[in-house]
mmCIF file of C-alpha atoms in Angstrom:
data_model
loop_
_atom_site.group_PDB
_atom_site.id
_atom_site.type_symbol
_atom_site.label_atom_id
_atom_site.label_comp_id
_atom_site.label_asym_id
_atom_site.label_seq_id
_atom_site.Cartn_x
_atom_site.Cartn_y
_atom_site.Cartn_z
ATOM 1 C CA UNK A 25 0.016 0.013 0.049
ATOM 2 C CA UNK A 26 1.333 3.370 -1.001
ATOM 3 C CA UNK A 27 -0.030 6.331 0.818
ATOM 4 C CA UNK A 28 0.363 10.027 -0.033
ATOM 5 C CA UNK A 29 -1.220 12.888 1.896
ATOM 6 C CA UNK A 30 -2.271 15.431 -0.785
ATOM 7 C CA UNK A 31 -4.279 17.909 1.371
ATOM 8 C CA UNK A 32 -4.700 18.749 5.044
ATOM 9 C CA UNK A 33 -7.026 21.637 5.913
ATOM 10 C CA UNK A 34 -9.093 22.663 9.058
ATOM 11 C CA UNK A 35 -12.151 20.724 7.789
ATOM 12 C CA UNK A 36 -10.609 17.574 6.372
ATOM 13 C CA UNK A 37 -7.586 15.768 4.846
ATOM 14 C CA UNK A 38 -7.337 14.107 1.439
ATOM 15 C CA UNK A 39 -5.130 10.888 1.019
ATOM 16 C CA UNK A 40 -4.171 9.094 -2.057
ATOM 17 C CA UNK A 41 -3.994 5.437 -1.638
ATOM 18 C CA UNK A 42 -2.543 2.884 -4.086
ATOM 19 C CA UNK A 43 -2.743 -0.814 -3.357
ATOM 20 C CA UNK A 44 -1.128 -3.555 -5.323
ATOM 21 C CA UNK A 45 -2.544 -6.506 -3.329
ATOM 22 C CA UNK A 46 -3.938 -9.413 -5.265
ATOM 23 C CA UNK A 47 -5.593 -12.734 -4.654
ATOM 24 C CA UNK A 48 -2.510 -14.387 -3.222
ATOM 25 C CA UNK A 49 -2.260 -11.764 -0.427
ATOM 26 C CA UNK A 50 -3.869 -12.743 2.908
ATOM 27 C CA UNK A 51 -6.362 -10.263 4.216
ATOM 28 C CA UNK A 52 -6.008 -8.920 7.779
ATOM 29 C CA UNK A 53 -8.124 -6.925 10.291
ATOM 30 C CA UNK A 54 -7.830 -3.083 10.203
ATOM 31 C CA UNK A 55 -9.687 -0.449 12.118
ATOM 32 C CA UNK A 56 -10.909 2.989 10.946
ATOM 33 C CA UNK A 57 -9.292 5.625 12.942
ATOM 34 C CA UNK A 58 -11.696 8.335 11.673
ATOM 35 C CA UNK A 59 -14.677 8.803 9.363
ATOM 36 C CA UNK A 60 -13.617 8.663 5.731
ATOM 37 C CA UNK A 61 -15.002 8.487 2.119
ATOM 38 C CA UNK A 62 -12.784 6.722 -0.186
ATOM 39 C CA UNK A 63 -13.583 7.237 -3.847
ATOM 40 C CA UNK A 64 -12.398 4.255 -5.967
ATOM 41 C CA UNK A 65 -10.982 5.650 -9.168
ATOM 42 C CA UNK A 66 -9.402 2.396 -10.566
ATOM 43 C CA UNK A 67 -9.474 -1.317 -9.818
ATOM 44 C CA UNK A 68 -11.764 -3.294 -7.454
ATOM 45 C CA UNK A 69 -11.651 -4.866 -3.962
ATOM 46 C CA UNK A 70 -13.859 -6.529 -1.439
ATOM 47 C CA UNK A 71 -14.843 -4.838 1.905
ATOM 48 C CA UNK A 72 -16.122 -6.739 5.055
ATOM 49 C CA UNK A 73 -17.382 -4.874 8.063
ATOM 50 C CA UNK A 74 -20.042 -5.408 10.711
ATOM 51 C CA UNK A 75 -20.868 -8.893 9.399
ATOM 52 C CA UNK A 76 -21.579 -7.660 5.756
ATOM 53 C CA UNK A 77 -19.501 -8.017 2.527
ATOM 54 C CA UNK A 78 -19.306 -5.438 -0.371
ATOM 55 C CA UNK A 79 -17.633 -5.518 -3.663
ATOM 56 C CA UNK A 80 -16.376 -2.099 -4.786
ATOM 57 C CA UNK A 81 -15.334 -1.086 -8.358
ATOM 58 C CA UNK A 82 -14.486 2.157 -10.060
ATOM 59 C CA UNK A 83 -16.893 4.825 -8.954
ATOM 60 C CA UNK A 84 -17.863 3.115 -5.724
ATOM 61 C CA UNK A 85 -17.335 4.761 -2.265
ATOM 62 C CA UNK A 86 -15.935 3.087 0.826
ATOM 63 C CA UNK A 87 -17.523 4.828 3.836
ATOM 64 C CA UNK A 88 -15.391 4.274 6.915
ATOM 65 C CA UNK A 89 -16.909 4.812 10.303
ATOM 66 C CA UNK A 90 -14.507 5.763 13.196
ATOM 67 C CA UNK A 91 -13.776 2.733 15.493
ATOM 68 C CA UNK A 92 -15.153 0.157 13.170
ATOM 69 C CA UNK A 93 -13.040 -2.940 12.237
ATOM 70 C CA UNK A 94 -12.857 -4.016 8.680
ATOM 71 C CA UNK A 95 -11.072 -6.426 6.177
ATOM 72 C CA UNK A 96 -10.238 -5.671 2.488
ATOM 73 C CA UNK A 97 -9.956 -8.578 0.106
ATOM 74 C CA UNK A 98 -8.589 -8.774 -3.422
ATOM 75 C CA UNK A 99 -10.007 -12.037 -4.850
ATOM 76 C CA UNK A 100 -11.195 -10.690 -8.125
ATOM 77 C CA UNK A 101 -8.610 -8.311 -9.452
ATOM 78 C CA UNK A 102 -4.854 -8.900 -10.012
ATOM 79 C CA UNK A 103 -3.858 -5.277 -10.656
ATOM 80 C CA UNK A 104 -4.683 -3.579 -7.323
ATOM 81 C CA UNK A 105 -6.709 -0.578 -6.706
ATOM 82 C CA UNK A 106 -6.526 3.273 -6.365
ATOM 83 C CA UNK A 107 -8.610 5.419 -3.977
ATOM 84 C CA UNK A 108 -8.743 9.166 -3.227
ATOM 85 C CA UNK A 109 -9.858 9.275 0.442
ATOM 86 C CA UNK A 110 -11.654 12.220 2.017
ATOM 87 C CA UNK A 111 -11.089 12.208 5.800
ATOM 88 C CA UNK A 112 -13.287 14.814 7.526
ATOM 89 C CA UNK A 113 -12.647 16.071 11.080
ATOM 90 C CA UNK A 114 -15.011 15.139 13.916
ATOM 91 C CA UNK A 115 -16.221 18.834 14.025
ATOM 92 C CA UNK A 116 -16.859 18.777 10.175
ATOM 93 C CA UNK A 117 -18.813 15.494 10.397
ATOM 94 C CA UNK A 118 -21.021 17.092 13.018
ATOM 95 C CA UNK A 119 -21.537 20.234 11.091
ATOM 96 C CA UNK A 120 -22.323 18.567 7.851
ATOM 97 C CA UNK A 121 -25.171 16.683 9.517
ATOM 98 C CA UNK A 122 -27.006 13.499 8.099
ATOM 99 C CA UNK A 123 -26.953 11.571 11.420
ATOM 100 C CA UNK A 124 -24.923 8.479 12.486
ATOM 101 C CA UNK A 125 -26.721 6.099 10.055
ATOM 102 C CA UNK A 126 -25.266 8.052 6.945
ATOM 103 C CA UNK A 127 -21.781 7.112 8.150
ATOM 104 C CA UNK A 128 -22.705 3.536 8.662
ATOM 105 C CA UNK A 129 -23.749 2.636 5.255
ATOM 106 C CA UNK A 130 -20.294 1.134 4.579
ATOM 107 C CA UNK A 131 -20.523 1.332 0.834
ATOM 108 C CA UNK A 132 -22.103 3.471 -1.769
ATOM 109 C CA UNK A 133 -22.438 2.029 -5.305
ATOM 110 C CA UNK A 134 -21.255 4.186 -8.414
ATOM 111 C CA UNK A 135 -23.739 7.120 -8.505
ATOM 112 C CA UNK A 136 -23.433 9.802 -11.210
ATOM 113 C CA UNK A 137 -23.884 12.768 -8.760
ATOM 114 C CA UNK A 138 -20.949 11.416 -6.679
ATOM 115 C CA UNK A 139 -18.797 10.070 -9.459
ATOM 116 C CA UNK A 140 -18.563 13.485 -11.246
ATOM 117 C CA UNK A 141 -17.422 15.219 -8.061
ATOM 118 C CA UNK A 142 -14.940 12.392 -7.357
ATOM 119 C CA UNK A 143 -13.445 12.795 -10.743
ATOM 120 C CA UNK A 144 -13.411 16.535 -10.298
ATOM 121 C CA UNK A 145 -11.532 16.053 -7.029
ATOM 122 C CA UNK A 146 -8.948 13.803 -8.696
ATOM 123 C CA UNK A 147 -8.448 16.367 -11.476
ATOM 124 C CA UNK A 148 -7.852 19.097 -8.742
ATOM 125 C CA UNK A 149 -5.407 16.845 -6.942
ATOM 126 C CA UNK A 150 -3.500 16.330 -10.202
ATOM 127 C CA UNK A 151 -3.456 20.042 -10.968
ATOM 128 C CA UNK A 152 -5.573 19.655 -13.909
ATOM 129 C CA UNK A 153 -8.552 21.762 -12.680
ATOM 130 C CA UNK A 154 -9.016 25.362 -11.713
ATOM 131 C CA UNK A 155 -11.294 24.200 -8.821
ATOM 132 C CA UNK A 156 -9.298 23.860 -5.630
ATOM 133 C CA UNK A 157 -8.858 20.302 -3.998
ATOM 134 C CA UNK A 158 -10.247 21.616 -0.731
ATOM 135 C CA UNK A 159 -13.327 22.984 -2.535
ATOM 136 C CA UNK A 160 -13.962 19.669 -4.429
ATOM 137 C CA UNK A 161 -13.539 17.642 -1.223
ATOM 138 C CA UNK A 162 -16.090 19.811 0.575
ATOM 139 C CA UNK A 163 -18.568 19.543 -2.342
ATOM 140 C CA UNK A 164 -18.025 15.831 -2.507
ATOM 141 C CA UNK A 165 -18.617 15.212 1.276
ATOM 142 C CA UNK A 166 -21.695 17.346 1.416
ATOM 143 C CA UNK A 167 -23.189 15.795 -1.782
ATOM 144 C CA UNK A 168 -22.566 12.276 -0.193
ATOM 145 C CA UNK A 169 -24.556 13.236 2.872
ATOM 146 C CA UNK A 170 -27.367 14.618 0.657
ATOM 147 C CA UNK A 171 -27.540 11.431 -1.382
ATOM 148 C CA UNK A 172 -27.449 8.969 1.529
ATOM 149 C CA UNK A 173 -29.716 10.950 3.707
ATOM 150 C CA UNK A 174 -32.161 11.973 0.959
ATOM 151 C CA UNK A 175 -32.129 15.568 2.207
ATOM 152 C CA UNK A 176 -30.998 18.144 -0.363
ATOM 153 C CA UNK A 177 -29.537 21.338 0.868
ATOM 154 C CA UNK A 178 -31.755 24.358 0.604
ATOM 155 C CA UNK A 179 -31.000 26.821 -2.250
ATOM 156 C CA UNK A 180 -28.747 29.544 -1.081
ATOM 157 C CA UNK A 181 -30.154 33.020 -1.035
ATOM 158 C CA UNK A 182 -27.395 35.579 -0.827
ATOM 159 C CA UNK A 183 -28.199 38.374 1.717
ATOM 160 C CA UNK A 184 -26.669 41.778 1.777
ATOM 161 C CA UNK A 185 -24.188 40.651 4.404
ATOM 162 C CA UNK A 186 -23.124 37.600 2.115
ATOM 163 C CA UNK A 187 -22.554 39.895 -0.816
ATOM 164 C CA UNK A 188 -20.370 42.278 1.230
ATOM 165 C CA UNK A 189 -18.309 39.280 2.547
ATOM 166 C CA UNK A 190 -17.767 37.809 -0.951
ATOM 167 C CA UNK A 191 -16.661 41.239 -2.457
ATOM 168 C CA UNK A 192 -14.527 42.147 0.492
ATOM 169 C CA UNK A 193 -12.810 38.701 0.219
ATOM 170 C CA UNK A 194 -12.312 39.146 -3.450
ATOM 171 C CA UNK A 195 -10.719 42.482 -2.853
ATOM 172 C CA UNK A 196 -8.485 40.971 -0.263
ATOM 173 C CA UNK A 197 -7.492 38.280 -2.630
ATOM 174 C CA UNK A 198 -6.472 40.696 -5.278
ATOM 175 C CA UNK A 199 -4.037 42.174 -2.754
ATOM 176 C CA UNK A 200 -2.765 38.800 -1.303
ATOM 177 C CA UNK A 201 -2.698 36.730 -4.519
ATOM 178 C CA UNK A 202 1.194 36.504 -4.365
ATOM 179 C CA UNK A 203 0.903 34.737 -0.824
ATOM 180 C CA UNK A 204 -0.021 31.350 0.109
ATOM 181 C CA UNK A 205 -3.778 31.400 0.752
ATOM 182 C CA UNK A 206 -6.140 28.507 1.260
ATOM 183 C CA UNK A 207 -9.903 28.087 1.639
ATOM 184 C CA UNK A 208 -9.581 28.077 5.510
ATOM 185 C CA UNK A 209 -7.859 31.436 5.519
ATOM 186 C CA UNK A 210 -10.560 32.907 3.221
ATOM 187 C CA UNK A 211 -13.327 31.577 5.233
ATOM 188 C CA UNK A 212 -11.786 32.607 8.493
ATOM 189 C CA UNK A 213 -11.439 36.211 7.108
ATOM 190 C CA UNK A 214 -15.053 36.218 6.084
ATOM 191 C CA UNK A 215 -16.231 34.758 9.488
ATOM 192 C CA UNK A 216 -17.906 31.731 7.878
ATOM 193 C CA UNK A 217 -17.343 28.027 7.852
ATOM 194 C CA UNK A 218 -15.340 26.808 4.831
ATOM 195 C CA UNK A 219 -18.345 25.202 3.045
ATOM 196 C CA UNK A 220 -20.796 27.994 3.620
ATOM 197 C CA UNK A 221 -18.173 30.548 2.509
ATOM 198 C CA UNK A 222 -17.521 28.382 -0.613
ATOM 199 C CA UNK A 223 -21.379 28.441 -1.354
ATOM 200 C CA UNK A 224 -21.702 32.263 -0.577
ATOM 201 C CA UNK A 225 -18.633 33.237 -2.754
ATOM 202 C CA UNK A 226 -19.594 31.094 -5.698
ATOM 203 C CA UNK A 227 -23.206 32.267 -5.514
ATOM 204 C CA UNK A 228 -22.316 35.905 -5.414
ATOM 205 C CA UNK A 229 -19.395 36.195 -7.824
ATOM 206 C CA UNK A 230 -20.062 33.236 -10.137
ATOM 207 C CA UNK A 231 -16.643 31.562 -9.510
ATOM 208 C CA UNK A 232 -15.208 29.555 -6.635
ATOM 209 C CA UNK A 233 -12.695 31.208 -4.357
ATOM 210 C CA UNK A 234 -9.890 29.114 -5.674
ATOM 211 C CA UNK A 235 -10.782 30.070 -9.292
ATOM 212 C CA UNK A 236 -10.814 33.710 -8.410
ATOM 213 C CA UNK A 237 -7.498 33.375 -6.577
ATOM 214 C CA UNK A 238 -5.989 31.691 -9.631
ATOM 215 C CA UNK A 239 -7.339 34.383 -11.860
ATOM 216 C CA UNK A 240 -5.912 37.130 -9.604
ATOM 217 C CA UNK A 241 -2.558 35.394 -9.824
ATOM 218 C CA UNK A 242 -2.779 35.196 -13.734
ATOM 219 C CA UNK A 243 -3.703 38.930 -13.932
ATOM 220 C CA UNK A 244 -0.661 39.754 -11.813
ATOM 221 C CA UNK A 245 1.555 37.387 -13.952
ATOM 222 C CA UNK A 246 0.281 38.974 -17.188
ATOM 223 C CA UNK A 247 1.311 42.496 -15.879
ATOM 224 C CA UNK A 248 4.743 41.182 -14.735
ATOM 225 C CA UNK A 249 5.436 39.510 -17.985
ATOM 226 C CA UNK A 250 5.446 42.833 -19.652
ATOM 227 C CA UNK A 251 8.605 43.508 -17.677
ATOM 228 C CA UNK A 252 11.426 42.275 -19.827
ATOM 229 C CA UNK A 253 13.955 42.241 -17.007
ATOM 230 C CA UNK A 254 12.049 39.860 -14.722
ATOM 231 C CA UNK A 255 12.776 36.139 -15.343
ATOM 232 C CA UNK A 256 9.695 33.883 -15.930
ATOM 233 C CA UNK A 257 10.508 31.941 -12.948
ATOM 234 C CA UNK A 258 10.435 35.001 -10.771
ATOM 235 C CA UNK A 259 7.175 36.142 -12.335
ATOM 236 C CA UNK A 260 5.629 32.715 -11.349
ATOM 237 C CA UNK A 261 6.796 32.888 -7.834
ATOM 238 C CA UNK A 262 5.960 36.625 -7.440
ATOM 239 C CA UNK A 263 2.450 36.003 -8.802
ATOM 240 C CA UNK A 264 1.832 33.332 -6.180
ATOM 241 C CA UNK A 265 2.369 30.054 -8.164
ATOM 242 C CA UNK A 266 4.063 27.448 -6.150
ATOM 243 C CA UNK A 267 6.333 26.165 -8.918
ATOM 244 C CA UNK A 268 7.292 27.123 -12.648
ATOM 245 C CA UNK A 269 5.586 24.031 -14.275
ATOM 246 C CA UNK A 270 2.207 24.734 -12.637
ATOM 247 C CA UNK A 271 2.508 28.283 -13.636
ATOM 248 C CA UNK A 272 3.294 27.523 -17.266
ATOM 249 C CA UNK A 273 0.435 24.951 -17.590
ATOM 250 C CA UNK A 274 -2.090 27.178 -15.919
ATOM 251 C CA UNK A 275 -0.913 30.260 -17.979
ATOM 252 C CA UNK A 276 -0.950 28.283 -21.281
ATOM 253 C CA UNK A 277 -4.537 26.921 -20.486
ATOM 254 C CA UNK A 278 -5.742 30.482 -19.840
ATOM 255 C CA UNK A 279 -3.912 32.369 -22.594
ATOM 256 C CA UNK A 280 -3.522 29.839 -25.323
ATOM 257 C CA UNK A 281 0.303 30.564 -25.462
ATOM 258 C CA UNK A 282 3.216 30.171 -23.042
ATOM 259 C CA UNK A 283 4.440 32.940 -20.712
ATOM 260 C CA UNK A 284 7.458 33.554 -22.927
ATOM 261 C CA UNK A 285 5.301 33.794 -26.006
ATOM 262 C CA UNK A 286 2.890 36.091 -24.224
ATOM 263 C CA UNK A 287 5.854 38.262 -23.206
ATOM 264 C CA UNK A 288 7.165 38.510 -26.829
ATOM 265 C CA UNK A 289 3.544 39.390 -28.016
ATOM 266 C CA UNK A 290 3.362 42.090 -25.340
ATOM 267 C CA UNK A 291 6.712 43.543 -26.873
ATOM 268 C CA UNK A 292 5.203 43.881 -30.248
ATOM 269 C CA UNK A 293 5.362 40.438 -31.946
ATOM 270 C CA UNK A 294 1.812 40.379 -33.196
ATOM 271 C CA UNK A 295 2.380 37.323 -35.163
ATOM 272 C CA UNK A 296 2.131 35.205 -31.985
ATOM 273 C CA UNK A 297 -1.415 36.304 -31.204
ATOM 274 C CA UNK A 298 -2.516 36.387 -34.862
ATOM 275 C CA UNK A 299 -1.544 32.809 -35.189
ATOM 276 C CA UNK A 300 -3.464 31.997 -32.001
ATOM 277 C CA UNK A 301 -6.572 33.688 -33.357
ATOM 278 C CA UNK A 302 -6.255 32.015 -36.828
ATOM 279 C CA UNK A 303 -5.767 28.616 -35.127
ATOM 280 C CA UNK A 304 -8.808 29.226 -32.902
ATOM 281 C CA UNK A 305 -10.921 30.281 -35.962
ATOM 282 C CA UNK A 306 -10.018 27.151 -37.957
ATOM 283 C CA UNK A 307 -11.313 24.757 -35.308
#
């Protein structure tokens, strides 16, 4: 079993599990130390807990209940399995509601409304989405509770105070884009829980907090690229991107050209942007 922690926030953690066990490996008893939702993105395995047996395939969700013993088996698949596990804190489990019975279902079959969010979280973990992994994880957890409990969240009506909080946070992000900022910090500044803040900000401004932060960083980067003396690596770090490869990938996805090509275009090489427009029109 290979385990990698990919996120740790105030509300939950996200862990990437990759297991290569097969039919020849002897199963053993384990214990859930905390509540968890493990989205199966590849492979299959068996799960036995509280006297019941389940078979999980891609798209299924293993629901771990803190304190329960369990056994995983691998009788039907020789290539192992991979899961993205969302592990909420006790306080977050209590706040999200649903009751104890929700966290004792043990297994949820592949459901479209959960699978799409599981894949979104996987894309966010891989850096292929503009949505933050913390945002996707919160959405996934809340949607799980809604699906299992049968109680959908009430539509959000943004009040005047909500609009003020969203706008003030956006203005603060414009000033703080070059710093390390996460959803917990944004929500704390707004005086809201992370999930309620995520809903309010998205409702009022039409983008998630992470998407707004990334776009604030892109705006800053575009301005800095006009400075011929500043190396592209320094532009990436100054704008708030953690590393150069992430910056280049994100900038190209937004602008259609690399940061260096954008810089050359900003210095008068119109052919670069003309080729971009011509290519887009031909599709």
